[in-house]
Amino acid sequence: MTQSNGFKVIGTRPVRHDGVDKVTGRALYGADVRLNGQLYGAMLRSPHAHARIVAIDTSEAAAVPGVKAIVTGADLPHVGDQIADIGEGAVNLRHLSANILAGRKALYFGHAIAAVAATSLTAAQQAVNKIKVTWEELPPVLNLRDAMAAGAAPLHPDVFTDELGEKSTTPSNIAEHLRHEKGDIAAGFAEAEVVVEREFVTGTVHQGYIEPHSATVQWNADGQLTVYCSTQGAFGVRREMSEILGVPISHVKVVPTEIGGGFGGKLNVYLEPVCALLSRKAGGRPVKMTMSRADVLAATGPTSASIVRVKLGARRDGTLTAAQAWMAFEAGAFPGSPVGSAAGVILAPYDIPNVVIDGFDVLCNKPKANAYRAPGGTNAAYAAESMIDELARALKMGPIEIRLKNAAREGTRRADGPVFPRIGFVETLEALLHHPHFQSRLERATGSRRRGRGIAAGFWFNWGGTSSASAQVNPDGTVALSEGSTDIGGTRTSIAMQLAESIGIPVNLVKPQVVDTDSVGYNDATGGSRTTFATGMVAYELGQKLREELIAHAARQFEVEAAAVRFEDGAFRTDGKPPLSYFDVCGALRDTGGEIVASVSMRTKGEGPAFGAHLVDVEVDIETGKVKILRYTAAQDVGRAIYPPFVEGQIQGGVAQGVGWALNEEYLYDKAGHMLNAGFLDYRMPTALDLPMIEALIVEVPNPRHPYGVRGVGEVPIVPPAGAVANAIFDALGVRMTELPMSPARNIAALAAAGVAA
Amino acid sequence: MSTLAVTTTLNGETVTFLCEPHETLLTALRDRLMLTGTKEGCSNGNCGACNVILDGTLVNSCLVLAAEVDGHQITTIEGIAGPNGLHPLQTSFLENAALQCGICTPGFIVASKALLDKNPQPTEREVRHWLAGNLCRCTGYDKIVRAVLEAASAGATKE
Ligand code: FES
Ligand code: FES
């Protein structure tokens, strides 16, 4: 049956193909792998934030019964400086390798130093405790201001500032300074009648996936390596293994398991190369290693702490004339913070004629920063959207009014270069404007409770990348689909739906599976909100090929030309003959020309930029400083919602993460650089009790460059929440919160500083 | 190290397994009994991914010693579906799209079953309070809470 959106499958809500396995406990994730003869691995991690490794003595460890192999950084092949483009952005392989197992220095608390494989986990852990490291402690650099200060001791002797494309002559903790410019900034501010400016600080946060990293690797005597792990990109793991271990890419097969969340934190390898080295030393026995939660927090993931300054100028009518942003992001121990994408995002929702954006990538003794859902976007939008709010108040304009007045549209050029294609920012703001939540009045509370309402917008580029998939038609009419895109939140189904729509069959006839790297063509990682867009585009093309072949088969059965056959409503039709059912044609393939198999690989183009606008009501208790989320509505242009509940789920999940970032989540370190809250009790993520229902308002402005209009959904929703909550707190208290998280203690301090008494 | 033999009723069947004295129930379930549906998210009682029902009480299996369950009854996610198919909570999670990555799902379903066994008609607030020991990083909880409420109103406990 065709629905109101004109489609038969797209927009429906089938039960996901992997659903039963996931509600019965049968689905196998990283740590559920168990191979015959496997050994258990354990890792020694640095107790220091910055220290030279003088010597490592493994003799006592090797004597523990059951120990089969021990490796240190010296076991990794020497890789020179090489820039590899792995998944999201370029990585220097030497740095990647030194993050896997430290070389001469430990660069952060939790940095991997040595590893053991033994016949039991207990034995491996005992042996790890017996490894003796002679350390020479060095003073750590723990924050942006210290790291950037003139004369700061550099972490690496060989990192020089890439200063707007030129290399500096002395080593520095500033790995890169980038700039985007548009128009004439001085003239823009001269033209402004109102100018606002402020600096914002955000803490280090983690992606917080519930599944810890786990890898099982076997390095066979014939040189073949098999890797079982949960990853956002099996082909990225293959590439990194090949580069770090110095083996041909053809020797590495990656078998992806189910993945228990990633959010950007499972794009790169951590344990896999170490398990490989252990396996080789142990004579080819498979080695499995799983991180503890403390290891996950201390040594993987986090996304950057940052300092962001924003200055905006506007005319009295609200028209923005100039904007300037300066931002510094912690990269952690190796270069590569998401400051680049933050600089692209920060002012992108608005059409501003004169802009300068400066970004700095800064090293410090913390774990290497990784991507986290819309990398850099939340930090950037928190500052920019707080200032848009401040400007609106100075001009006595409504928060949606000022955003609509300056909204980017088709043809607007971003400060970082690209010109927007058809986008739906205006439609998204209008949807929020007309929503009952915005139209409702917020009841003001009494006593020590104050209520406020805030709005913020957000942008994300989205990404296309390369996807491949193959399919075959079975005699019973089902279509087996083999894909290489990690299914992190239901994409088996959203891709199968696009294949089904394209062929013209029900989605339950498609049987999707995610296969290993030897069984399907290359796929970029599941990241950049690309999978439903790009692998969906591949599924569409696959569907068209299969449909064409099916029609040819039906034509041979009809004994007419293919052009005379139509495939409609599950049947093949030609004039003057009774129709053939889809199942009859599939059952006769062998006699009408042979099996139908097809594969498609595409380097996709035409990803659709996406925008969100969020509205939140909060209640602040000015005695305790605690902020309660009362109501939340998140509008977003998704292009086309293939599977609406999953789209809503992405929006709701992004909001929850953004609220956690806004209110509670933050890495805490002591002065020596030891992480103090490496556990879920003290690294406090939102629970069901901390949140209300989150209304996802789906706006559909189809992406004209995708066959079904898909833009990409996953990342935008985490961009606006921190700004929206901060603006709501301002509305409640009249105090501008300039530091994340806006925790009870910080709120009390800000209230005291502003002279607001309970 | 002395190895212990433990006999317990697991998902309705009597089983005997060997374990070390310091081993948790979570490790015994996953590594000795090969029931990997019970997940490990933190191993210190803060995420609920390892939830099982022990003599009718919801527990974090990472905080229970395997040796302690001798003579007791355990229900894991593998024992939630009946001989006639999925438990209504499982169906409701699927129909409400209450999972994304699914790693937290076994814990949420076991915890929700324990709730509905005690309180067949919980309010939204009671569901949120009960499930506050289970972390989900993907969904924002909205669809999980709806799935539990819907299963309750459909009479999930009758199963
Ligand atoms: S693994 Fe037991 S509560 Fe997290
Ligand atoms: S669905 Fe991923 S953690 Fe809950």
GROMACS .gro file of N, CA and C and ligand atoms in nm, chain A residues 210, chain B residues 100-104 136-139, ligand 2:
model
   34
  210ILE      N    1   2.825   0.205   2.639
  210ILE     CA    2   2.815   0.113   2.753
  210ILE      C    3   2.903  -0.011   2.732
  858GLN      N    4   1.882   0.081   2.046
  858GLN     CA    5   1.962   0.122   1.930
  858GLN      C    6   2.077   0.024   1.916
  859CYS      N    7   2.185   0.041   1.996
  859CYS     CA    8   2.294  -0.056   1.985
  859CYS      C    9   2.258  -0.188   2.050
  860GLY      N   10   2.173  -0.184   2.153
  860GLY     CA   11   2.125  -0.306   2.215
  860GLY      C   12   2.210  -0.363   2.327
  861ILE      N   13   2.321  -0.300   2.360
  861ILE     CA   14   2.407  -0.360   2.464
  861ILE      C   15   2.341  -0.350   2.601
  862CYS      N   16   2.261  -0.246   2.622
  862CYS     CA   17   2.195  -0.226   2.752
  862CYS      C   18   2.065  -0.305   2.761
  894CYS      N   19   2.169   0.373   2.970
  894CYS     CA   20   2.161   0.359   2.825
  894CYS      C   21   2.219   0.486   2.769
  895ARG      N   22   2.313   0.475   2.677
  895ARG     CA   23   2.375   0.595   2.622
  895ARG      C   24   2.315   0.630   2.487
  896CYS      N   25   2.234   0.541   2.430
  896CYS     CA   26   2.187   0.564   2.293
  896CYS      C   27   2.049   0.630   2.284
  897THR      N   28   1.957   0.592   2.371
  897THR     CA   29   1.816   0.622   2.342
  897THR      C   30   1.760   0.745   2.411
  919FES     S1   31   2.073   0.102   2.321
  919FES    FE1   32   2.287   0.147   2.326
  919FES     S2   33   2.324   0.171   2.537
  919FES    FE2   34   2.112   0.146   2.529
   0.00000   0.00000   0.00000
